[in-house]
Amino acid sequence: MSTPLDPRISEFETQEQADSYDRWFRERVQRSLDDPRPNIPHDEVMAKMDAIIENAKQRQKR
């Protein structure tokens, strides 16, 4: 039987769902840490995203 969780405390309905998400999240973080590709500086990523957002805004005006 699943252990129900209080919705005021957890976004998951059961402890099993919470545990499953925790395992998935930790695996994703570990994969990222193990990735041999070079890191991208935060400022570079933000500059690219700002350009993408600005481009999208310009397209909406047309």
mmCIF file of N, CA and C in Angstrom:
data_model
loop_
_atom_site.group_PDB
_atom_site.id
_atom_site.type_symbol
_atom_site.label_atom_id
_atom_site.label_comp_id
_atom_site.label_asym_id
_atom_site.label_seq_id
_atom_site.Cartn_x
_atom_site.Cartn_y
_atom_site.Cartn_z
ATOM 1 N N MET A 1 0.839 -1.185 0.000
ATOM 2 C CA MET A 1 0.000 0.000 0.000
ATOM 3 C C MET A 1 0.877 1.238 0.000
ATOM 4 N N SER A 2 0.481 2.250 -0.712
ATOM 5 C CA SER A 2 1.213 3.498 -0.783
ATOM 6 C C SER A 2 0.983 4.333 0.468
ATOM 7 N N THR A 3 2.016 5.014 0.885
ATOM 8 C CA THR A 3 1.898 5.891 2.031
ATOM 9 C C THR A 3 1.456 7.266 1.544
ATOM 10 N N PRO A 4 0.235 7.699 1.895
ATOM 11 C CA PRO A 4 -0.221 9.016 1.424
ATOM 12 C C PRO A 4 0.527 10.142 2.138
ATOM 13 N N LEU A 5 0.721 11.243 1.415
ATOM 14 C CA LEU A 5 1.399 12.398 1.980
ATOM 15 C C LEU A 5 0.428 13.574 2.077
ATOM 16 N N ASP A 6 0.650 14.416 3.040
ATOM 17 C CA ASP A 6 -0.176 15.595 3.245
ATOM 18 C C ASP A 6 0.118 16.602 2.132
ATOM 19 N N PRO A 7 -0.884 17.053 1.374
ATOM 20 C CA PRO A 7 -0.655 17.984 0.266
ATOM 21 C C PRO A 7 -0.128 19.340 0.724
ATOM 22 N N ARG A 8 -0.243 19.646 2.003
ATOM 23 C CA ARG A 8 0.317 20.899 2.518
ATOM 24 C C ARG A 8 1.831 20.796 2.682
ATOM 25 N N ILE A 9 2.350 19.587 2.692
ATOM 26 C CA ILE A 9 3.772 19.364 2.941
ATOM 27 C C ILE A 9 4.498 18.898 1.689
ATOM 28 N N SER A 10 3.832 18.136 0.834
ATOM 29 C CA SER A 10 4.486 17.542 -0.325
ATOM 30 C C SER A 10 3.653 17.725 -1.582
ATOM 31 N N GLU A 11 4.338 17.912 -2.699
ATOM 32 C CA GLU A 11 3.636 18.005 -3.980
ATOM 33 C C GLU A 11 3.273 16.629 -4.524
ATOM 34 N N PHE A 12 3.754 15.581 -3.886
ATOM 35 C CA PHE A 12 3.494 14.217 -4.315
ATOM 36 C C PHE A 12 2.370 13.604 -3.490
ATOM 37 N N GLU A 13 1.643 12.709 -4.131
ATOM 38 C CA GLU A 13 0.519 12.069 -3.438
ATOM 39 C C GLU A 13 0.982 10.983 -2.476
ATOM 40 N N THR A 14 2.082 10.296 -2.831
ATOM 41 C CA THR A 14 2.552 9.199 -1.985
ATOM 42 C C THR A 14 4.068 9.309 -1.769
ATOM 43 N N GLN A 15 4.530 8.638 -0.738
ATOM 44 C CA GLN A 15 5.967 8.595 -0.457
ATOM 45 C C GLN A 15 6.702 7.905 -1.595
ATOM 46 N N GLU A 16 6.070 6.915 -2.207
ATOM 47 C CA GLU A 16 6.689 6.210 -3.324
ATOM 48 C C GLU A 16 6.938 7.162 -4.498
ATOM 49 N N GLN A 17 5.972 8.045 -4.785
ATOM 50 C CA GLN A 17 6.166 9.032 -5.851
ATOM 51 C C GLN A 17 7.308 9.984 -5.503
ATOM 52 N N ALA A 18 7.362 10.422 -4.265
ATOM 53 C CA ALA A 18 8.424 11.323 -3.821
ATOM 54 C C ALA A 18 9.789 10.647 -3.958
ATOM 55 N N ASP A 19 9.877 9.388 -3.541
ATOM 56 C CA ASP A 19 11.142 8.651 -3.634
ATOM 57 C C ASP A 19 11.557 8.446 -5.084
ATOM 58 N N SER A 20 10.594 8.147 -5.947
ATOM 59 C CA SER A 20 10.882 7.944 -7.368
ATOM 60 C C SER A 20 11.422 9.225 -7.988
ATOM 61 N N TYR A 21 10.788 10.345 -7.680
ATOM 62 C CA TYR A 21 11.260 11.625 -8.201
ATOM 63 C C TYR A 21 12.655 11.935 -7.679
ATOM 64 N N ASP A 22 12.892 11.677 -6.410
ATOM 65 C CA ASP A 22 14.202 11.941 -5.816
ATOM 66 C C ASP A 22 15.289 11.138 -6.525
ATOM 67 N N ARG A 23 15.013 9.858 -6.813
ATOM 68 C CA ARG A 23 15.992 9.029 -7.533
ATOM 69 C C ARG A 23 16.246 9.594 -8.926
ATOM 70 N N TRP A 24 15.158 9.949 -9.645
ATOM 71 C CA TRP A 24 15.282 10.504 -10.991
ATOM 72 C C TRP A 24 16.112 11.793 -10.950
ATOM 73 N N PHE A 25 15.813 12.681 -10.020
ATOM 74 C CA PHE A 25 16.509 13.960 -9.925
ATOM 75 C C PHE A 25 17.998 13.758 -9.647
ATOM 76 N N ARG A 26 18.310 12.891 -8.700
ATOM 77 C CA ARG A 26 19.715 12.640 -8.356
ATOM 78 C C ARG A 26 20.478 12.026 -9.536
ATOM 79 N N GLU A 27 19.832 11.152 -10.301
ATOM 80 C CA GLU A 27 20.470 10.573 -11.483
ATOM 81 C C GLU A 27 20.768 11.653 -12.514
ATOM 82 N N ARG A 28 19.831 12.577 -12.719
ATOM 83 C CA ARG A 28 20.043 13.669 -13.683
ATOM 84 C C ARG A 28 21.201 14.568 -13.245
ATOM 85 N N VAL A 29 21.254 14.890 -11.956
ATOM 86 C CA VAL A 29 22.345 15.723 -11.446
ATOM 87 C C VAL A 29 23.674 15.006 -11.629
ATOM 88 N N GLN A 30 23.717 13.723 -11.313
ATOM 89 C CA GLN A 30 24.969 12.975 -11.446
ATOM 90 C C GLN A 30 25.414 12.913 -12.901
ATOM 91 N N ARG A 31 24.460 12.695 -13.832
ATOM 92 C CA ARG A 31 24.808 12.690 -15.253
ATOM 93 C C ARG A 31 25.416 14.024 -15.671
ATOM 94 N N SER A 32 24.855 15.101 -15.173
ATOM 95 C CA SER A 32 25.379 16.420 -15.498
ATOM 96 C C SER A 32 26.793 16.593 -14.940
ATOM 97 N N LEU A 33 27.003 16.167 -13.714
ATOM 98 C CA LEU A 33 28.334 16.280 -13.117
ATOM 99 C C LEU A 33 29.360 15.424 -13.858
ATOM 100 N N ASP A 34 28.924 14.281 -14.371
ATOM 101 C CA ASP A 34 29.821 13.366 -15.076
ATOM 102 C C ASP A 34 30.049 13.757 -16.534
ATOM 103 N N ASP A 35 29.283 14.700 -17.060
ATOM 104 C CA ASP A 35 29.372 15.097 -18.469
ATOM 105 C C ASP A 35 30.740 15.711 -18.752
ATOM 106 N N PRO A 36 31.478 15.151 -19.717
ATOM 107 C CA PRO A 36 32.836 15.638 -19.981
ATOM 108 C C PRO A 36 32.891 16.936 -20.795
ATOM 109 N N ARG A 37 31.768 17.357 -21.354
ATOM 110 C CA ARG A 37 31.785 18.586 -22.143
ATOM 111 C C ARG A 37 32.105 19.780 -21.245
ATOM 112 N N PRO A 38 32.731 20.809 -21.818
ATOM 113 C CA PRO A 38 33.077 21.986 -21.002
ATOM 114 C C PRO A 38 31.822 22.723 -20.535
ATOM 115 N N ASN A 39 31.920 23.323 -19.361
ATOM 116 C CA ASN A 39 30.811 24.108 -18.834
ATOM 117 C C ASN A 39 30.670 25.394 -19.636
ATOM 118 N N ILE A 40 29.472 25.947 -19.659
ATOM 119 C CA ILE A 40 29.208 27.210 -20.325
ATOM 120 C C ILE A 40 28.998 28.257 -19.234
ATOM 121 N N PRO A 41 29.751 29.360 -19.289
ATOM 122 C CA PRO A 41 29.584 30.392 -18.255
ATOM 123 C C PRO A 41 28.157 30.944 -18.219
ATOM 124 N N HIS A 42 27.684 31.246 -17.035
ATOM 125 C CA HIS A 42 26.334 31.749 -16.822
ATOM 126 C C HIS A 42 26.051 32.976 -17.689
ATOM 127 N N ASP A 43 26.991 33.921 -17.725
ATOM 128 C CA ASP A 43 26.775 35.152 -18.495
ATOM 129 C C ASP A 43 26.570 34.861 -19.981
ATOM 130 N N GLU A 44 27.279 33.876 -20.492
ATOM 131 C CA GLU A 44 27.137 33.508 -21.903
ATOM 132 C C GLU A 44 25.754 32.914 -22.174
ATOM 133 N N VAL A 45 25.305 32.052 -21.296
ATOM 134 C CA VAL A 45 23.978 31.450 -21.450
ATOM 135 C C VAL A 45 22.906 32.534 -21.366
ATOM 136 N N MET A 46 23.032 33.433 -20.401
ATOM 137 C CA MET A 46 22.038 34.485 -20.230
ATOM 138 C C MET A 46 22.004 35.417 -21.436
ATOM 139 N N ALA A 47 23.162 35.736 -22.008
ATOM 140 C CA ALA A 47 23.200 36.599 -23.194
ATOM 141 C C ALA A 47 22.481 35.922 -24.359
ATOM 142 N N LYS A 48 22.704 34.632 -24.537
ATOM 143 C CA LYS A 48 22.032 33.901 -25.619
ATOM 144 C C LYS A 48 20.519 33.861 -25.385
ATOM 145 N N MET A 49 20.116 33.617 -24.140
ATOM 146 C CA MET A 49 18.686 33.558 -23.840
ATOM 147 C C MET A 49 18.032 34.928 -24.018
ATOM 148 N N ASP A 50 18.706 35.983 -23.601
ATOM 149 C CA ASP A 50 18.169 37.334 -23.803
ATOM 150 C C ASP A 50 17.947 37.610 -25.284
ATOM 151 N N ALA A 51 18.897 37.173 -26.128
ATOM 152 C CA ALA A 51 18.755 37.371 -27.576
ATOM 153 C C ALA A 51 17.569 36.571 -28.118
ATOM 154 N N ILE A 52 17.390 35.365 -27.643
ATOM 155 C CA ILE A 52 16.261 34.527 -28.086
ATOM 156 C C ILE A 52 14.936 35.181 -27.678
ATOM 157 N N ILE A 53 14.877 35.667 -26.445
ATOM 158 C CA ILE A 53 13.647 36.306 -25.964
ATOM 159 C C ILE A 53 13.357 37.578 -26.752
ATOM 160 N N GLU A 54 14.370 38.383 -26.981
ATOM 161 C CA GLU A 54 14.184 39.612 -27.746
ATOM 162 C C GLU A 54 13.726 39.311 -29.166
ATOM 163 N N ASN A 55 14.292 38.294 -29.779
ATOM 164 C CA ASN A 55 13.904 37.869 -31.120
ATOM 165 C C ASN A 55 12.427 37.456 -31.136
ATOM 166 N N ALA A 56 12.007 36.714 -30.145
ATOM 167 C CA ALA A 56 10.605 36.279 -30.061
ATOM 168 C C ALA A 56 9.668 37.467 -29.887
ATOM 169 N N LYS A 57 10.084 38.449 -29.062
ATOM 170 C CA LYS A 57 9.266 39.642 -28.894
ATOM 171 C C LYS A 57 9.114 40.406 -30.198
ATOM 172 N N GLN A 58 10.195 40.516 -30.948
ATOM 173 C CA GLN A 58 10.155 41.221 -32.230
ATOM 174 C C GLN A 58 9.232 40.512 -33.210
ATOM 175 N N ARG A 59 9.246 39.200 -33.228
ATOM 176 C CA ARG A 59 8.359 38.446 -34.119
ATOM 177 C C ARG A 59 6.897 38.636 -33.750
ATOM 178 N N GLN A 60 6.617 38.753 -32.458
ATOM 179 C CA GLN A 60 5.233 38.949 -32.012
ATOM 180 C C GLN A 60 4.696 40.288 -32.458
ATOM 181 N N LYS A 61 5.555 41.291 -32.581
ATOM 182 C CA LYS A 61 5.118 42.635 -32.973
ATOM 183 C C LYS A 61 4.715 42.688 -34.438
ATOM 184 N N ARG A 62 5.168 41.743 -35.224
ATOM 185 C CA ARG A 62 4.879 41.758 -36.667
ATOM 186 C C ARG A 62 3.496 41.262 -36.956
#
